[in-house]
Amino acid sequence: MKSQLFSRFLLLLPWVLIVIIVLDIDSSRAPLPALAPRGGGGGGGGSGGARPAAARAPPQRRPEAALPTIYAITPTYSRPVQKAELTRLANTFRQVARLHWILVEDAAARSELVSRFVAGAGLPCTHLHVPTPRRYKRPGLPRATEQRNAGLAWLRQRHQHLPPPQPGVLFFADDDNTYSLELFQEMRTTRKVSVWPVGLVGGRRYERPVVENGKVVGWYTGWRADRPFAIDMAGFAVSLQVILSHPKAVFKRRGSQPGMQESDFLKQITTVEELEPKANNCTKVLVWHTRTEKVNLANEPKYHLDTVNIEVLQAQELPWLESLENELMVVW
């Protein structure tokens, strides 16, 4: 009997010793301090080390109110694709913080279609109108001159009584272009005049300023590389302060030739040496001169029209709509 108990005791003894050792180690172990996350630069500052994660402040975002306002001047005219073009443009602009849209109709009065569109666009918008004189509605003459100048006049009048500084950026956003959201991030830091490439323009896949050592030294273009600023209207932005400090800088009618409006305007406010290349030194295309395909309305009825009046385009019930479109396409 005694021998059996002794043998069982010997079997249990090692396990009892192991339990005692484990308990002794746990009771004597000191709690470890919480590890702070690693710093990004391989060393702390004056405090001698990184803060614990709970004490580190989150990264500060620039308040939206501190962002310079982007002013987009868009000339527009009545045609079958007008509402479709404006809808696509508004869908882009709504995603841009602090953007003010200046929409200028080529008309003697605001149209109902554009007025309703602006009311439901869901973004800050100023709706202007000014007609192009009939003598300038001829093939070969510059287009949208009066509309762009009306946008410039409104912008100067709005800011003439406000105290400086007034951070802002202006660019000319034609309604037949397509814009990447990245473009607005690029142009918002414009100090004077910034430039970038434009896709699908000049008979080429793209045109761009040629940049060396951070400076514009020439132009990659398919048409008249000898222009002072061989650039498309969609390829530059101007600081609001530059616009305000050059009150006479406008788009000219007299002496201006098609394709020269950009140069005629930019010569009044800057030089090639002062241009600020954007879009990775003008190596990325962030805007495209897409142009909507001409609409085929050959089967649009002149009589027995639909009983429901659906707003697709302005004056859609006129039987001479297609001929009107052809005339406008020639003018613009």
PDB file of C-alpha atoms in Angstrom, residues 20-319:
ATOM      1  CA  ILE A  20       4.885  26.360  -8.907  1.00  0.00           C
ATOM      2  CA  ILE A  21       7.655  27.653 -11.185  1.00  0.00           C
ATOM      3  CA  VAL A  22       5.161  29.108 -13.716  1.00  0.00           C
ATOM      4  CA  LEU A  23       3.184  30.897 -11.006  1.00  0.00           C
ATOM      5  CA  ASP A  24       6.351  32.328  -9.515  1.00  0.00           C
ATOM      6  CA  ILE A  25       7.488  33.709 -12.879  1.00  0.00           C
ATOM      7  CA  ASP A  26       4.117  35.384 -13.630  1.00  0.00           C
ATOM      8  CA  SER A  27       3.926  37.037 -10.227  1.00  0.00           C
ATOM      9  CA  SER A  28       7.422  38.513 -10.513  1.00  0.00           C
ATOM     10  CA  ARG A  29       7.119  39.780 -14.103  1.00  0.00           C
ATOM     11  CA  ALA A  30       6.765  43.598 -14.339  1.00  0.00           C
ATOM     12  CA  PRO A  31       4.202  45.020 -16.815  1.00  0.00           C
ATOM     13  CA  LEU A  32       5.752  46.274 -20.041  1.00  0.00           C
ATOM     14  CA  PRO A  33       5.070  49.892 -21.180  1.00  0.00           C
ATOM     15  CA  ALA A  34       2.908  50.373 -24.274  1.00  0.00           C
ATOM     16  CA  LEU A  35       4.962  50.598 -27.434  1.00  0.00           C
ATOM     17  CA  ALA A  36       4.710  53.823 -29.364  1.00  0.00           C
ATOM     18  CA  PRO A  37       4.395  53.634 -33.169  1.00  0.00           C
ATOM     19  CA  ARG A  38       7.575  54.129 -35.112  1.00  0.00           C
ATOM     20  CA  GLY A  39       8.317  57.595 -36.325  1.00  0.00           C
ATOM     21  CA  GLY A  40       8.632  58.357 -40.013  1.00  0.00           C
ATOM     22  CA  GLY A  41      12.026  60.013 -39.894  1.00  0.00           C
ATOM     23  CA  GLY A  42      14.227  57.775 -37.744  1.00  0.00           C
ATOM     24  CA  GLY A  43      14.289  59.864 -34.564  1.00  0.00           C
ATOM     25  CA  GLY A  44      12.282  62.080 -32.288  1.00  0.00           C
ATOM     26  CA  GLY A  45      12.398  65.805 -31.873  1.00  0.00           C
ATOM     27  CA  GLY A  46      13.043  67.695 -28.672  1.00  0.00           C
ATOM     28  CA  SER A  47      10.818  65.345 -26.632  1.00  0.00           C
ATOM     29  CA  GLY A  48      13.313  62.488 -27.030  1.00  0.00           C
ATOM     30  CA  GLY A  49      10.954  59.926 -28.584  1.00  0.00           C
ATOM     31  CA  ALA A  50       7.666  59.245 -30.338  1.00  0.00           C
ATOM     32  CA  ARG A  51       4.394  59.871 -28.554  1.00  0.00           C
ATOM     33  CA  PRO A  52       2.035  57.013 -27.731  1.00  0.00           C
ATOM     34  CA  ALA A  53      -0.516  56.427 -30.471  1.00  0.00           C
ATOM     35  CA  ALA A  54      -3.393  57.695 -28.319  1.00  0.00           C
ATOM     36  CA  ALA A  55      -1.651  61.036 -27.725  1.00  0.00           C
ATOM     37  CA  ARG A  56      -0.662  61.721 -31.343  1.00  0.00           C
ATOM     38  CA  ALA A  57      -2.878  64.303 -33.076  1.00  0.00           C
ATOM     39  CA  PRO A  58      -4.470  63.345 -36.403  1.00  0.00           C
ATOM     40  CA  PRO A  59      -3.061  65.003 -39.548  1.00  0.00           C
ATOM     41  CA  GLN A  60      -4.490  68.461 -40.118  1.00  0.00           C
ATOM     42  CA  ARG A  61      -6.444  68.944 -43.337  1.00  0.00           C
ATOM     43  CA  ARG A  62      -6.570  72.316 -44.943  1.00  0.00           C
ATOM     44  CA  PRO A  63     -10.000  73.800 -44.190  1.00  0.00           C
ATOM     45  CA  GLU A  64     -12.141  74.080 -47.302  1.00  0.00           C
ATOM     46  CA  ALA A  65     -12.746  77.765 -46.565  1.00  0.00           C
ATOM     47  CA  ALA A  66      -8.980  78.371 -46.868  1.00  0.00           C
ATOM     48  CA  LEU A  67      -8.785  76.947 -50.392  1.00  0.00           C
ATOM     49  CA  PRO A  68      -8.539  79.470 -53.241  1.00  0.00           C
ATOM     50  CA  THR A  69     -11.805  79.645 -55.174  1.00  0.00           C
ATOM     51  CA  ILE A  70     -11.708  78.342 -58.730  1.00  0.00           C
ATOM     52  CA  TYR A  71     -13.749  80.449 -61.157  1.00  0.00           C
ATOM     53  CA  ALA A  72     -14.728  78.618 -64.337  1.00  0.00           C
ATOM     54  CA  ILE A  73     -15.967  80.781 -67.232  1.00  0.00           C
ATOM     55  CA  THR A  74     -18.017  78.734 -69.708  1.00  0.00           C
ATOM     56  CA  PRO A  75     -19.440  80.250 -72.913  1.00  0.00           C
ATOM     57  CA  THR A  76     -22.438  78.315 -74.230  1.00  0.00           C
ATOM     58  CA  TYR A  77     -24.886  78.592 -77.116  1.00  0.00           C
ATOM     59  CA  SER A  78     -28.181  76.974 -78.116  1.00  0.00           C
ATOM     60  CA  ARG A  79     -27.833  73.671 -79.980  1.00  0.00           C
ATOM     61  CA  PRO A  80     -29.253  70.152 -79.635  1.00  0.00           C
ATOM     62  CA  VAL A  81     -26.402  68.915 -77.406  1.00  0.00           C
ATOM     63  CA  GLN A  82     -26.256  72.007 -75.179  1.00  0.00           C
ATOM     64  CA  LYS A  83     -28.065  70.535 -72.179  1.00  0.00           C
ATOM     65  CA  ALA A  84     -26.145  67.266 -72.463  1.00  0.00           C
ATOM     66  CA  GLU A  85     -22.819  69.130 -72.532  1.00  0.00           C
ATOM     67  CA  LEU A  86     -23.737  71.292 -69.543  1.00  0.00           C
ATOM     68  CA  THR A  87     -24.940  68.258 -67.589  1.00  0.00           C
ATOM     69  CA  ARG A  88     -21.634  66.468 -68.074  1.00  0.00           C
ATOM     70  CA  LEU A  89     -19.740  69.596 -67.049  1.00  0.00           C
ATOM     71  CA  ALA A  90     -21.879  70.174 -63.948  1.00  0.00           C
ATOM     72  CA  ASN A  91     -21.363  66.574 -62.830  1.00  0.00           C
ATOM     73  CA  THR A  92     -17.626  67.260 -62.809  1.00  0.00           C
ATOM     74  CA  PHE A  93     -17.804  70.677 -61.161  1.00  0.00           C
ATOM     75  CA  ARG A  94     -19.981  69.403 -58.303  1.00  0.00           C
ATOM     76  CA  GLN A  95     -17.069  67.253 -57.156  1.00  0.00           C
ATOM     77  CA  VAL A  96     -14.669  70.211 -56.895  1.00  0.00           C
ATOM     78  CA  ALA A  97     -14.430  72.120 -53.619  1.00  0.00           C
ATOM     79  CA  ARG A  98     -14.907  75.891 -53.768  1.00  0.00           C
ATOM     80  CA  LEU A  99     -15.671  76.196 -57.470  1.00  0.00           C
ATOM     81  CA  HIS A 100     -17.829  79.024 -58.813  1.00  0.00           C
ATOM     82  CA  TRP A 101     -19.260  78.488 -62.287  1.00  0.00           C
ATOM     83  CA  ILE A 102     -19.746  81.549 -64.517  1.00  0.00           C
ATOM     84  CA  LEU A 103     -22.025  80.378 -67.320  1.00  0.00           C
ATOM     85  CA  VAL A 104     -22.443  82.889 -70.167  1.00  0.00           C
ATOM     86  CA  GLU A 105     -25.048  82.349 -72.877  1.00  0.00           C
ATOM     87  CA  ASP A 106     -24.581  83.681 -76.379  1.00  0.00           C
ATOM     88  CA  ALA A 107     -28.070  85.189 -76.399  1.00  0.00           C
ATOM     89  CA  ALA A 108     -29.934  88.473 -75.996  1.00  0.00           C
ATOM     90  CA  ALA A 109     -31.727  87.041 -72.930  1.00  0.00           C
ATOM     91  CA  ARG A 110     -31.375  84.101 -70.585  1.00  0.00           C
ATOM     92  CA  SER A 111     -33.023  81.031 -72.077  1.00  0.00           C
ATOM     93  CA  GLU A 112     -35.540  79.026 -70.090  1.00  0.00           C
ATOM     94  CA  LEU A 113     -33.613  75.822 -70.658  1.00  0.00           C
ATOM     95  CA  VAL A 114     -30.340  77.119 -69.209  1.00  0.00           C
ATOM     96  CA  SER A 115     -32.128  78.999 -66.413  1.00  0.00           C
ATOM     97  CA  ARG A 116     -33.861  75.820 -65.257  1.00  0.00           C
ATOM     98  CA  PHE A 117     -30.630  73.902 -65.606  1.00  0.00           C
ATOM     99  CA  VAL A 118     -28.707  76.395 -63.453  1.00  0.00           C
ATOM    100  CA  ALA A 119     -31.436  76.351 -60.791  1.00  0.00           C
ATOM    101  CA  GLY A 120     -31.039  72.593 -60.390  1.00  0.00           C
ATOM    102  CA  ALA A 121     -27.298  72.316 -61.002  1.00  0.00           C
ATOM    103  CA  GLY A 122     -26.484  72.068 -57.314  1.00  0.00           C
ATOM    104  CA  LEU A 123     -23.372  74.257 -57.311  1.00  0.00           C
ATOM    105  CA  PRO A 124     -22.530  77.975 -57.038  1.00  0.00           C
ATOM    106  CA  CYS A 125     -23.285  79.454 -60.437  1.00  0.00           C
ATOM    107  CA  THR A 126     -23.652  82.891 -61.995  1.00  0.00           C
ATOM    108  CA  HIS A 127     -25.795  82.930 -65.155  1.00  0.00           C
ATOM    109  CA  LEU A 128     -24.946  85.725 -67.600  1.00  0.00           C
ATOM    110  CA  HIS A 129     -25.876  86.406 -71.208  1.00  0.00           C
ATOM    111  CA  VAL A 130     -24.494  88.530 -74.026  1.00  0.00           C
ATOM    112  CA  PRO A 131     -25.125  88.086 -77.760  1.00  0.00           C
ATOM    113  CA  THR A 132     -22.400  87.874 -80.353  1.00  0.00           C
ATOM    114  CA  PRO A 133     -22.925  90.683 -82.886  1.00  0.00           C
ATOM    115  CA  ARG A 134     -24.131  89.323 -86.207  1.00  0.00           C
ATOM    116  CA  ARG A 135     -21.173  90.813 -88.082  1.00  0.00           C
ATOM    117  CA  TYR A 136     -18.881  88.492 -86.104  1.00  0.00           C
ATOM    118  CA  LYS A 137     -20.904  85.352 -86.795  1.00  0.00           C
ATOM    119  CA  ARG A 138     -18.917  84.421 -89.841  1.00  0.00           C
ATOM    120  CA  PRO A 139     -16.645  81.445 -90.487  1.00  0.00           C
ATOM    121  CA  GLY A 140     -13.007  82.197 -89.760  1.00  0.00           C
ATOM    122  CA  LEU A 141     -13.638  84.721 -86.984  1.00  0.00           C
ATOM    123  CA  PRO A 142     -12.806  84.109 -83.286  1.00  0.00           C
ATOM    124  CA  ARG A 143     -15.639  82.644 -81.223  1.00  0.00           C
ATOM    125  CA  ALA A 144     -17.035  83.268 -77.738  1.00  0.00           C
ATOM    126  CA  THR A 145     -15.109  86.532 -77.369  1.00  0.00           C
ATOM    127  CA  GLU A 146     -18.010  88.542 -75.950  1.00  0.00           C
ATOM    128  CA  GLN A 147     -18.983  85.733 -73.566  1.00  0.00           C
ATOM    129  CA  ARG A 148     -15.506  85.335 -72.068  1.00  0.00           C
ATOM    130  CA  ASN A 149     -15.175  89.102 -71.686  1.00  0.00           C
ATOM    131  CA  ALA A 150     -18.547  89.236 -69.918  1.00  0.00           C
ATOM    132  CA  GLY A 151     -17.284  86.645 -67.434  1.00  0.00           C
ATOM    133  CA  LEU A 152     -14.107  88.667 -66.853  1.00  0.00           C
ATOM    134  CA  ALA A 153     -16.126  91.859 -66.323  1.00  0.00           C
ATOM    135  CA  TRP A 154     -18.391  90.174 -63.766  1.00  0.00           C
ATOM    136  CA  LEU A 155     -15.389  88.798 -61.893  1.00  0.00           C
ATOM    137  CA  ARG A 156     -13.676  92.192 -61.699  1.00  0.00           C
ATOM    138  CA  GLN A 157     -16.841  93.976 -60.669  1.00  0.00           C
ATOM    139  CA  ARG A 158     -17.499  91.411 -57.933  1.00  0.00           C
ATOM    140  CA  HIS A 159     -14.054  91.807 -56.397  1.00  0.00           C
ATOM    141  CA  GLN A 160     -13.248  95.472 -56.944  1.00  0.00           C
ATOM    142  CA  HIS A 161     -14.634  96.547 -53.558  1.00  0.00           C
ATOM    143  CA  LEU A 162     -13.331  93.580 -51.560  1.00  0.00           C
ATOM    144  CA  PRO A 163     -10.113  93.976 -49.554  1.00  0.00           C
ATOM    145  CA  PRO A 164      -7.045  91.980 -50.639  1.00  0.00           C
ATOM    146  CA  PRO A 165      -5.857  89.320 -50.505  1.00  0.00           C
ATOM    147  CA  GLN A 166      -8.512  87.517 -52.492  1.00  0.00           C
ATOM    148  CA  PRO A 167      -7.161  84.050 -53.304  1.00  0.00           C
ATOM    149  CA  GLY A 168      -8.633  82.609 -56.449  1.00  0.00           C
ATOM    150  CA  VAL A 169      -7.897  81.049 -59.822  1.00  0.00           C
ATOM    151  CA  LEU A 170      -9.641  81.595 -63.163  1.00  0.00           C
ATOM    152  CA  PHE A 171      -9.790  79.247 -66.115  1.00  0.00           C
ATOM    153  CA  PHE A 172     -11.867  79.060 -69.277  1.00  0.00           C
ATOM    154  CA  ALA A 173     -13.928  75.857 -69.310  1.00  0.00           C
ATOM    155  CA  ASP A 174     -15.573  75.383 -72.689  1.00  0.00           C
ATOM    156  CA  ASP A 175     -18.609  73.130 -72.511  1.00  0.00           C
ATOM    157  CA  ASP A 176     -17.266  70.638 -75.060  1.00  0.00           C
ATOM    158  CA  ASN A 177     -14.234  69.610 -72.968  1.00  0.00           C
ATOM    159  CA  THR A 178     -13.735  66.730 -70.523  1.00  0.00           C
ATOM    160  CA  TYR A 179     -11.845  67.409 -67.289  1.00  0.00           C
ATOM    161  CA  SER A 180     -10.014  65.172 -64.829  1.00  0.00           C
ATOM    162  CA  LEU A 181     -10.565  66.088 -61.171  1.00  0.00           C
ATOM    163  CA  GLU A 182      -6.786  66.081 -60.767  1.00  0.00           C
ATOM    164  CA  LEU A 183      -6.608  69.149 -62.996  1.00  0.00           C
ATOM    165  CA  PHE A 184      -8.373  71.286 -60.392  1.00  0.00           C
ATOM    166  CA  GLN A 185      -5.890  70.241 -57.724  1.00  0.00           C
ATOM    167  CA  GLU A 186      -3.084  71.262 -60.052  1.00  0.00           C
ATOM    168  CA  MET A 187      -4.455  74.671 -61.020  1.00  0.00           C
ATOM    169  CA  ARG A 188      -5.458  75.706 -57.493  1.00  0.00           C
ATOM    170  CA  THR A 189      -1.828  76.489 -56.581  1.00  0.00           C
ATOM    171  CA  THR A 190      -1.378  78.877 -59.521  1.00  0.00           C
ATOM    172  CA  ARG A 191       0.692  81.893 -58.492  1.00  0.00           C
ATOM    173  CA  LYS A 192       0.388  83.835 -61.757  1.00  0.00           C
ATOM    174  CA  VAL A 193      -0.293  81.798 -64.916  1.00  0.00           C
ATOM    175  CA  SER A 194      -0.072  78.008 -65.007  1.00  0.00           C
ATOM    176  CA  VAL A 195      -0.078  75.743 -68.080  1.00  0.00           C
ATOM    177  CA  TRP A 196      -0.547  72.055 -68.909  1.00  0.00           C
ATOM    178  CA  PRO A 197      -1.154  69.735 -71.907  1.00  0.00           C
ATOM    179  CA  VAL A 198      -4.506  69.365 -73.697  1.00  0.00           C
ATOM    180  CA  GLY A 199      -5.579  66.138 -75.376  1.00  0.00           C
ATOM    181  CA  LEU A 200      -7.262  65.645 -78.760  1.00  0.00           C
ATOM    182  CA  VAL A 201      -6.524  69.080 -80.130  1.00  0.00           C
ATOM    183  CA  GLY A 202      -4.675  70.622 -83.066  1.00  0.00           C
ATOM    184  CA  GLY A 203      -4.994  67.495 -85.162  1.00  0.00           C
ATOM    185  CA  ARG A 204      -2.833  65.580 -82.683  1.00  0.00           C
ATOM    186  CA  ARG A 205      -3.333  63.239 -79.752  1.00  0.00           C
ATOM    187  CA  TYR A 206      -2.247  66.114 -77.537  1.00  0.00           C
ATOM    188  CA  GLU A 207      -0.450  69.454 -77.486  1.00  0.00           C
ATOM    189  CA  ARG A 208       1.733  70.606 -74.633  1.00  0.00           C
ATOM    190  CA  PRO A 209       4.275  73.160 -73.457  1.00  0.00           C
ATOM    191  CA  VAL A 210       7.838  71.840 -73.692  1.00  0.00           C
ATOM    192  CA  VAL A 211       9.532  72.130 -70.301  1.00  0.00           C
ATOM    193  CA  GLU A 212      13.213  72.094 -69.399  1.00  0.00           C
ATOM    194  CA  ASN A 213      14.505  72.592 -65.862  1.00  0.00           C
ATOM    195  CA  GLY A 214      11.043  73.613 -64.701  1.00  0.00           C
ATOM    196  CA  LYS A 215      10.620  76.340 -67.348  1.00  0.00           C
ATOM    197  CA  VAL A 216       8.575  76.464 -70.558  1.00  0.00           C
ATOM    198  CA  VAL A 217      10.985  76.654 -73.497  1.00  0.00           C
ATOM    199  CA  GLY A 218       8.734  75.795 -76.447  1.00  0.00           C
ATOM    200  CA  TRP A 219       5.571  74.158 -77.696  1.00  0.00           C
ATOM    201  CA  TYR A 220       4.695  70.706 -78.991  1.00  0.00           C
ATOM    202  CA  THR A 221       1.829  71.610 -81.302  1.00  0.00           C
ATOM    203  CA  GLY A 222       0.356  70.696 -84.645  1.00  0.00           C
ATOM    204  CA  TRP A 223      -0.534  74.217 -85.730  1.00  0.00           C
ATOM    205  CA  ARG A 224       1.555  77.388 -85.847  1.00  0.00           C
ATOM    206  CA  ALA A 225       4.267  76.701 -83.325  1.00  0.00           C
ATOM    207  CA  ASP A 226       5.443  80.293 -83.909  1.00  0.00           C
ATOM    208  CA  ARG A 227       2.543  81.662 -81.867  1.00  0.00           C
ATOM    209  CA  PRO A 228       3.734  83.532 -78.744  1.00  0.00           C
ATOM    210  CA  PHE A 229       1.646  81.133 -76.641  1.00  0.00           C
ATOM    211  CA  ALA A 230       0.902  78.075 -78.772  1.00  0.00           C
ATOM    212  CA  ILE A 231      -1.674  76.734 -76.357  1.00  0.00           C
ATOM    213  CA  ASP A 232      -5.372  75.804 -76.327  1.00  0.00           C
ATOM    214  CA  MET A 233      -7.940  77.758 -74.318  1.00  0.00           C
ATOM    215  CA  ALA A 234      -8.272  74.730 -72.015  1.00  0.00           C
ATOM    216  CA  GLY A 235      -4.533  74.657 -71.298  1.00  0.00           C
ATOM    217  CA  PHE A 236      -3.987  77.471 -68.793  1.00  0.00           C
ATOM    218  CA  ALA A 237      -5.251  79.105 -65.605  1.00  0.00           C
ATOM    219  CA  VAL A 238      -4.719  82.620 -64.247  1.00  0.00           C
ATOM    220  CA  SER A 239      -4.488  83.848 -60.674  1.00  0.00           C
ATOM    221  CA  LEU A 240      -7.378  86.090 -59.652  1.00  0.00           C
ATOM    222  CA  GLN A 241      -4.896  88.714 -58.462  1.00  0.00           C
ATOM    223  CA  VAL A 242      -3.401  88.862 -61.960  1.00  0.00           C
ATOM    224  CA  ILE A 243      -6.862  89.385 -63.462  1.00  0.00           C
ATOM    225  CA  LEU A 244      -7.629  92.155 -60.992  1.00  0.00           C
ATOM    226  CA  SER A 245      -4.249  93.863 -61.433  1.00  0.00           C
ATOM    227  CA  HIS A 246      -4.689  93.949 -65.229  1.00  0.00           C
ATOM    228  CA  PRO A 247      -8.181  95.439 -65.611  1.00  0.00           C
ATOM    229  CA  LYS A 248      -7.767  96.063 -69.349  1.00  0.00           C
ATOM    230  CA  ALA A 249      -6.766  92.507 -70.204  1.00  0.00           C
ATOM    231  CA  VAL A 250      -9.590  91.142 -72.385  1.00  0.00           C
ATOM    232  CA  PHE A 251     -10.108  89.054 -75.497  1.00  0.00           C
ATOM    233  CA  LYS A 252      -9.841  91.324 -78.513  1.00  0.00           C
ATOM    234  CA  ARG A 253     -11.953  91.405 -81.653  1.00  0.00           C
ATOM    235  CA  ARG A 254     -10.047  93.843 -83.803  1.00  0.00           C
ATOM    236  CA  GLY A 255      -6.918  92.380 -85.284  1.00  0.00           C
ATOM    237  CA  SER A 256      -7.366  88.994 -83.639  1.00  0.00           C
ATOM    238  CA  GLN A 257      -7.230  85.887 -85.795  1.00  0.00           C
ATOM    239  CA  PRO A 258      -8.698  82.425 -85.172  1.00  0.00           C
ATOM    240  CA  GLY A 259      -6.366  80.429 -82.981  1.00  0.00           C
ATOM    241  CA  MET A 260      -4.624  83.569 -81.717  1.00  0.00           C
ATOM    242  CA  GLN A 261      -7.020  84.550 -78.932  1.00  0.00           C
ATOM    243  CA  GLU A 262      -5.024  82.695 -76.286  1.00  0.00           C
ATOM    244  CA  SER A 263      -1.809  84.460 -77.299  1.00  0.00           C
ATOM    245  CA  ASP A 264      -3.482  87.855 -77.583  1.00  0.00           C
ATOM    246  CA  PHE A 265      -4.877  87.500 -74.073  1.00  0.00           C
ATOM    247  CA  LEU A 266      -1.830  86.014 -72.344  1.00  0.00           C
ATOM    248  CA  LYS A 267       0.539  88.618 -73.847  1.00  0.00           C
ATOM    249  CA  GLN A 268      -1.301  91.228 -71.785  1.00  0.00           C
ATOM    250  CA  ILE A 269      -0.648  89.554 -68.425  1.00  0.00           C
ATOM    251  CA  THR A 270       2.503  87.404 -68.548  1.00  0.00           C
ATOM    252  CA  THR A 271       5.553  86.177 -70.442  1.00  0.00           C
ATOM    253  CA  VAL A 272       6.588  82.681 -71.487  1.00  0.00           C
ATOM    254  CA  GLU A 273       9.405  82.763 -68.921  1.00  0.00           C
ATOM    255  CA  GLU A 274       6.902  83.317 -66.098  1.00  0.00           C
ATOM    256  CA  LEU A 275       4.645  80.373 -66.963  1.00  0.00           C
ATOM    257  CA  GLU A 276       4.222  77.703 -64.284  1.00  0.00           C
ATOM    258  CA  PRO A 277       4.244  74.145 -65.680  1.00  0.00           C
ATOM    259  CA  LYS A 278       1.718  71.824 -64.033  1.00  0.00           C
ATOM    260  CA  ALA A 279       0.750  68.184 -64.593  1.00  0.00           C
ATOM    261  CA  ASN A 280       4.181  66.724 -63.850  1.00  0.00           C
ATOM    262  CA  ASN A 281       6.089  69.270 -65.928  1.00  0.00           C
ATOM    263  CA  CYS A 282       3.456  69.118 -68.658  1.00  0.00           C
ATOM    264  CA  THR A 283       3.761  65.362 -69.223  1.00  0.00           C
ATOM    265  CA  LYS A 284       0.227  64.362 -68.159  1.00  0.00           C
ATOM    266  CA  VAL A 285      -3.012  65.039 -70.052  1.00  0.00           C
ATOM    267  CA  LEU A 286      -5.778  66.054 -67.620  1.00  0.00           C
ATOM    268  CA  VAL A 287      -8.184  67.758 -70.044  1.00  0.00           C
ATOM    269  CA  TRP A 288      -9.462  66.622 -73.439  1.00  0.00           C
ATOM    270  CA  HIS A 289     -11.121  68.606 -76.205  1.00  0.00           C
ATOM    271  CA  THR A 290     -13.610  65.825 -76.812  1.00  0.00           C
ATOM    272  CA  ARG A 291     -16.509  67.570 -78.623  1.00  0.00           C
ATOM    273  CA  THR A 292     -19.826  65.784 -78.784  1.00  0.00           C
ATOM    274  CA  GLU A 293     -20.664  64.074 -82.052  1.00  0.00           C
ATOM    275  CA  LYS A 294     -23.055  65.968 -84.295  1.00  0.00           C
ATOM    276  CA  VAL A 295     -26.600  64.830 -83.585  1.00  0.00           C
ATOM    277  CA  ASN A 296     -28.601  63.063 -86.300  1.00  0.00           C
ATOM    278  CA  LEU A 297     -32.172  64.379 -86.220  1.00  0.00           C
ATOM    279  CA  ALA A 298     -33.189  63.181 -89.678  1.00  0.00           C
ATOM    280  CA  ASN A 299     -36.172  61.278 -88.268  1.00  0.00           C
ATOM    281  CA  GLU A 300     -37.411  64.017 -85.975  1.00  0.00           C
ATOM    282  CA  PRO A 301     -41.065  64.586 -86.949  1.00  0.00           C
ATOM    283  CA  LYS A 302     -42.293  67.977 -88.106  1.00  0.00           C
ATOM    284  CA  TYR A 303     -45.915  67.052 -87.492  1.00  0.00           C
ATOM    285  CA  HIS A 304     -47.725  64.619 -85.170  1.00  0.00           C
ATOM    286  CA  LEU A 305     -45.355  65.429 -82.346  1.00  0.00           C
ATOM    287  CA  ASP A 306     -45.284  63.545 -79.067  1.00  0.00           C
ATOM    288  CA  THR A 307     -48.082  64.550 -76.701  1.00  0.00           C
ATOM    289  CA  VAL A 308     -45.574  64.763 -73.838  1.00  0.00           C
ATOM    290  CA  ASN A 309     -43.266  67.791 -73.849  1.00  0.00           C
ATOM    291  CA  ILE A 310     -39.875  66.466 -72.744  1.00  0.00           C
ATOM    292  CA  GLU A 311     -37.080  69.001 -72.399  1.00  0.00           C
ATOM    293  CA  VAL A 312     -34.103  67.636 -74.288  1.00  0.00           C
ATOM    294  CA  LEU A 313     -33.064  70.754 -76.117  1.00  0.00           C
ATOM    295  CA  GLN A 314     -34.346  74.220 -76.740  1.00  0.00           C
ATOM    296  CA  ALA A 315     -36.899  74.946 -79.472  1.00  0.00           C
ATOM    297  CA  GLN A 316     -37.102  71.246 -80.265  1.00  0.00           C
ATOM    298  CA  GLU A 317     -40.434  71.539 -82.069  1.00  0.00           C
ATOM    299  CA  LEU A 318     -39.148  73.874 -84.767  1.00  0.00           C
ATOM    300  CA  PRO A 319     -39.112  72.102 -88.158  1.00  0.00           C
TER     301      PRO A 319
END
